[in-house]
Amino acid sequence: MASRGTAQRPNGTQGKICQFKLVLLGESAVGKSSLVLRFVKGQFHEYQESTIGAAFLTQTVCLEETTVKFEIWDTAGQERYHSLAPMYYRGAQAAIVVYDITNQDTFTRATTWVKELQRQASPSIVIALAGNKADLGNKRVVEYEEAQAYAEENGLLFMETSAKTAMNVNDIFLAIAKKLPKNEQTGNAGTSGQGRRLVESEGQKPTSGNCCK
Amino acid sequence: MEEEYDAIVLGTGLKECILSGMLSVSGKKILHIDRNKYYGGESASITPLEELFSKFNVTMPANQYGKGREWNVDLIPKFLMANGLLVKLLIHTGVTRYLEFKSVEGSYVYKSGKISKVPIDQQEALTSDLMGIFEKRRFKNFLVWVQNMQEDDPKSWDNFDPFNNSMSLLYSKFSLDKNTQDFTGHALALHRNDDYISQSAIITIRRIKLYSDSLARYGKSPYLYPMYGLGELPQGFARLSAIYGGTYMLDKPVDEIIMEDGKVTGVRSGQEIAKCKQVFCDPTYVPNLVKKVGKVIRCICLLDHPIPNTNAALSTQIIIPQKQVNRKSDIYVSVVSHTHQVAAKGWFIAMVSTTVETDNPELEIKHGLDLLGPISQKFVYISDYLEPIDNGSESQIFISSSYDATTHFETTCLDVLSIFKKATGEEFDFNKVKHELGDEDIQ
Ligand SMILES: Cc1cc2nc3c(=O)[nH]c(=O)nc-3n(C[C@H](O)[C@H](O)[C@H](O)COP(=O)(O)OP(=O)(O)OC[C@H]3O[C@@H](n4cnc5c(N)ncnc54)[C@H](O)[C@@H]3O)c2cc1C
Ligand SMILES: Nc1nc2c(ncn2[C@@H]2O[C@H](COP(=O)(O)OP(=O)(O)O)[C@@H](O)[C@H]2O)c(=O)[nH]1
Ligand SMILES: [Mg+2]
């Protein structure tokens, strides 16, 4: 269950934990699952199978004042036939829209995802654009400058990444963590509609709620 | 699409999505298709509000209802019993992680032309006008007996065999009057008509226990409702299925279910054919394999105020027991509101529904509508209640029934569990869901 409260920080002081829901979007095979796997477990698989059995993964990023805990939702392949459920980006406070620098179509699709998010998601959502597979520079078709200009115009964070070499993977999550507003209203993980999550054989205590206390 | 699957599921209504999830979790390779471009079929929550108006061919007045996107309107009203089957399924499969709920604030019952709150504790019971003082005492004795009675311990039965005696006899044992019987059978045991009175008492006892166990979980009422509407439920189970490898295709027409020697072998969409050993679907995908057994009328009402006499509840249920209004089946009113993120600020959605008994169904729900106060907009629709005529044993096509008029999901889940068992030959094994499901904390 999503936890909340204070965390023991590396230097021993107590910091507040803010939990955020982060979703990944982008065409199939651009490396969304690989980026998550690299960030959360430090691994990379040449033949990445869809992660079976993971509802979402969590990983924390320590900032100076706060610890940011990401609840990372992967698409579970539902993007393949354009069958992502609205529930997926419901309440998301951050999104990484991924394209493959060796495939122009995936960049075009990425811009549609960004539009979709701007239309559907909360207005305060932090969006990062990731040009993945940067290790395949010799096959590049999407220019860095083109993507950067687009990102700037739309107020997105932007980095080229490689799940394979780990380049910029931690950095992009860190950049998002820094940009996220860390106040009472926004520090709720999950769907944050202010209801409660149900847990096993339990009576009263609601388990969702503000984390930034 | 052109691959071979263990099973193809047609339609993404709640029942089909739960089945799809259970099958994927059990290791089956699933293709799940819907002809619509959204999840949920009849169990979708319609958004934005403009969509609801256009569905009913009504012009939406400008600037009256806030932002259309803030609305998620259910077509089929139901609540979850806090200790019921659906909650168990949600928790055991981990789908509950995707959802948030609120307790329904109160439950009301209609008696002699007005509504009274169903008491949930001694305090409320003392001030309740549902029963007189002596009747209250008798009713308390009855509830205590039900609470203490254990099915496997005849000593706790207090000389009343609940299996071989009717509910009518149990009522007599505690001398409960007709009004109390009405309230007990319809507002606590949630029976839809009075057939239960002549049936074995244990059926009703189990239902009252479910009611009070549900009440014990969250307090205010035994009912829960998901934030953003019931349409979240099928989406949650669809995600479960996808996480366990299920493939999803929306907006995909289903043109033919291909049979060979009376047994299903695949599904065709346009030129593409997907092969499979079994098909699971809702009745609308197989019109020739279902029969109409009744009709349900539902009326969606948009209100800019809470229901009168409910203490301004932001959510509530009102049950009108059939006898109170000379009917054979109960009328249900359910109310949800902006607090559930299903309506714009200040707005309420009331749904009045019942099983159709006459050829003027709109008149049948009048008693319900009359309780609501001024109604800004009404959408009435009548749907057939369909049941399969093929049990699937030969054809390997397993068909769910339509959603009935009950106000909770117990019958929905029973249908799903029985279909799963029929198709796989075994009960669903909850242990197959990996326990770490999604909460991998890596520090
Ligand atoms: C639909 C419904 C209606 C209920 N209506 C009443 C009601 O009208 N009045 C009420 O007090 N409780 C009622 N209850 C029971 C109530 O929810 C609690 O079980 C009860 O208030 C006491 O809870 P407890 O856990 O503190 O102790 P318990 O040990 O369950 O009971 C404490 C005391 O309350 C008495 N009691 C239990 N049920 C009733 C009852 N129905 N009427 C009078 N005394 C009762 C017990 O005999 C005991 O003396 C109702 C429950 C349900 C499900
Ligand atoms: N060279 C290279 N391959 C990658 C990178 N990221 C992912 N891949 C490969 O691309 C394929 C698709 O990755 P996957 O994570 O499943 O994509 P998803 O469908 O977006 O989740 C897999 O074969 C990965 O090994 C990367 O940064 N560099
Ligand atoms: Mg993936």
mmCIF file of C-alpha atoms in Angstrom, chain A residues 1 40-41 51-60 69 73-76 78 81 83-88 90 119-120 191-204 208, chain B residues 1 39 69 72 87 90-92 96-103 216-218 224 227-228 232 235-236 238-239 242-245 247-250 341 434 437-443:
data_model
loop_
_atom_site.group_PDB
_atom_site.id
_atom_site.type_symbol
_atom_site.label_atom_id
_atom_site.label_comp_id
_atom_site.label_asym_id
_atom_site.label_seq_id
_atom_site.Cartn_x
_atom_site.Cartn_y
_atom_site.Cartn_z
ATOM 1 C CA MET A 1 0.000 0.000 0.000
ATOM 2 C CA VAL A 40 13.642 1.289 -10.651
ATOM 3 C CA LYS A 41 15.908 -1.751 -10.857
ATOM 4 C CA THR A 51 6.127 -6.607 -17.169
ATOM 5 C CA ILE A 52 3.671 -9.204 -16.027
ATOM 6 C CA GLY A 53 2.028 -8.712 -12.694
ATOM 7 C CA ALA A 54 3.144 -5.186 -11.857
ATOM 8 C CA ALA A 55 0.314 -2.790 -11.159
ATOM 9 C CA PHE A 56 2.806 -0.049 -10.645
ATOM 10 C CA LEU A 57 6.354 0.328 -9.390
ATOM 11 C CA THR A 58 7.586 2.768 -6.813
ATOM 12 C CA GLN A 59 10.910 4.535 -6.564
ATOM 13 C CA THR A 60 12.042 7.447 -4.478
ATOM 14 C CA LYS A 69 8.211 8.967 -4.069
ATOM 15 C CA TRP A 73 2.292 3.386 -13.908
ATOM 16 C CA ASP A 74 3.308 1.536 -17.041
ATOM 17 C CA THR A 75 0.775 1.122 -19.846
ATOM 18 C CA ALA A 76 0.650 -2.683 -19.590
ATOM 19 C CA GLN A 78 -2.823 -1.103 -23.559
ATOM 20 C CA TYR A 81 -4.228 -0.692 -30.125
ATOM 21 C CA SER A 83 -6.897 1.173 -25.863
ATOM 22 C CA LEU A 84 -5.531 3.066 -22.883
ATOM 23 C CA ALA A 85 -8.226 3.636 -20.294
ATOM 24 C CA PRO A 86 -8.942 7.160 -19.019
ATOM 25 C CA MET A 87 -8.359 5.734 -15.547
ATOM 26 C CA TYR A 88 -4.698 5.449 -16.485
ATOM 27 C CA ARG A 90 -6.628 10.024 -13.941
ATOM 28 C CA ARG A 119 -6.752 18.211 -22.747
ATOM 29 C CA GLN A 120 -7.518 15.416 -20.281
ATOM 30 C CA THR A 191 -6.111 8.959 -8.129
ATOM 31 C CA SER A 192 -6.388 11.661 -5.432
ATOM 32 C CA GLY A 193 -10.110 12.138 -5.768
ATOM 33 C CA GLN A 194 -10.150 12.295 -1.950
ATOM 34 C CA GLY A 195 -11.805 8.965 -1.453
ATOM 35 C CA ARG A 196 -10.277 6.035 0.362
ATOM 36 C CA ARG A 197 -8.566 2.960 -0.933
ATOM 37 C CA LEU A 198 -9.914 -0.338 0.281
ATOM 38 C CA VAL A 199 -7.610 -2.688 2.084
ATOM 39 C CA GLU A 200 -7.998 -6.135 3.497
ATOM 40 C CA SER A 201 -10.016 -6.731 6.671
ATOM 41 C CA GLU A 202 -9.751 -3.254 7.902
ATOM 42 C CA GLY A 203 -12.260 -1.001 9.485
ATOM 43 C CA GLN A 204 -11.839 2.686 9.665
ATOM 44 C CA SER A 208 -4.955 7.713 1.004
ATOM 45 C CA MET B 1 -5.122 -9.755 -34.092
ATOM 46 C CA TYR B 39 -14.365 0.873 -21.942
ATOM 47 C CA ARG B 69 -15.784 17.153 -18.264
ATOM 48 C CA ASN B 72 -19.252 10.992 -15.207
ATOM 49 C CA VAL B 87 -14.979 -5.766 -2.675
ATOM 50 C CA LEU B 90 -11.149 -6.003 -5.814
ATOM 51 C CA ILE B 91 -8.932 -6.605 -2.810
ATOM 52 C CA HIS B 92 -7.728 -10.075 -3.748
ATOM 53 C CA THR B 96 -8.445 -1.787 -5.487
ATOM 54 C CA ARG B 97 -5.088 -0.012 -5.915
ATOM 55 C CA TYR B 98 -6.426 1.841 -8.915
ATOM 56 C CA LEU B 99 -9.566 3.032 -7.236
ATOM 57 C CA GLU B 100 -10.791 5.206 -4.430
ATOM 58 C CA PHE B 101 -14.139 4.945 -2.739
ATOM 59 C CA LYS B 102 -16.460 6.899 -0.515
ATOM 60 C CA SER B 103 -19.044 5.506 1.861
ATOM 61 C CA ALA B 216 -19.492 -2.611 10.436
ATOM 62 C CA ARG B 217 -16.675 -1.944 7.964
ATOM 63 C CA TYR B 218 -17.052 1.738 7.304
ATOM 64 C CA LEU B 224 -19.471 2.186 -1.123
ATOM 65 C CA MET B 227 -14.718 8.131 -7.204
ATOM 66 C CA TYR B 228 -15.298 9.111 -10.848
ATOM 67 C CA GLU B 232 -13.781 2.930 -13.211
ATOM 68 C CA GLN B 235 -11.258 -0.209 -16.461
ATOM 69 C CA GLY B 236 -9.540 -1.436 -13.309
ATOM 70 C CA ALA B 238 -9.148 -4.537 -17.737
ATOM 71 C CA ARG B 239 -5.833 -3.179 -16.504
ATOM 72 C CA ALA B 242 -3.498 -6.387 -19.446
ATOM 73 C CA ILE B 243 -0.862 -6.593 -16.724
ATOM 74 C CA TYR B 244 -1.177 -10.373 -16.871
ATOM 75 C CA GLY B 245 -0.689 -10.341 -20.632
ATOM 76 C CA THR B 247 -4.397 -7.851 -25.321
ATOM 77 C CA TYR B 248 -6.888 -4.996 -25.640
ATOM 78 C CA MET B 249 -8.578 -3.684 -28.767
ATOM 79 C CA LEU B 250 -11.266 -1.033 -28.556
ATOM 80 C CA GLN B 341 -16.259 13.627 -8.981
ATOM 81 C CA LYS B 434 0.954 -12.668 -7.226
ATOM 82 C CA LEU B 437 1.292 -7.207 -7.238
ATOM 83 C CA GLY B 438 2.607 -3.810 -7.988
ATOM 84 C CA ASP B 439 3.932 -2.741 -4.682
ATOM 85 C CA GLU B 440 7.561 -3.315 -5.321
ATOM 86 C CA ASP B 441 9.307 -0.940 -3.044
ATOM 87 C CA ILE B 442 12.888 -0.555 -4.011
ATOM 88 C CA GLN B 443 14.776 1.792 -1.789
#
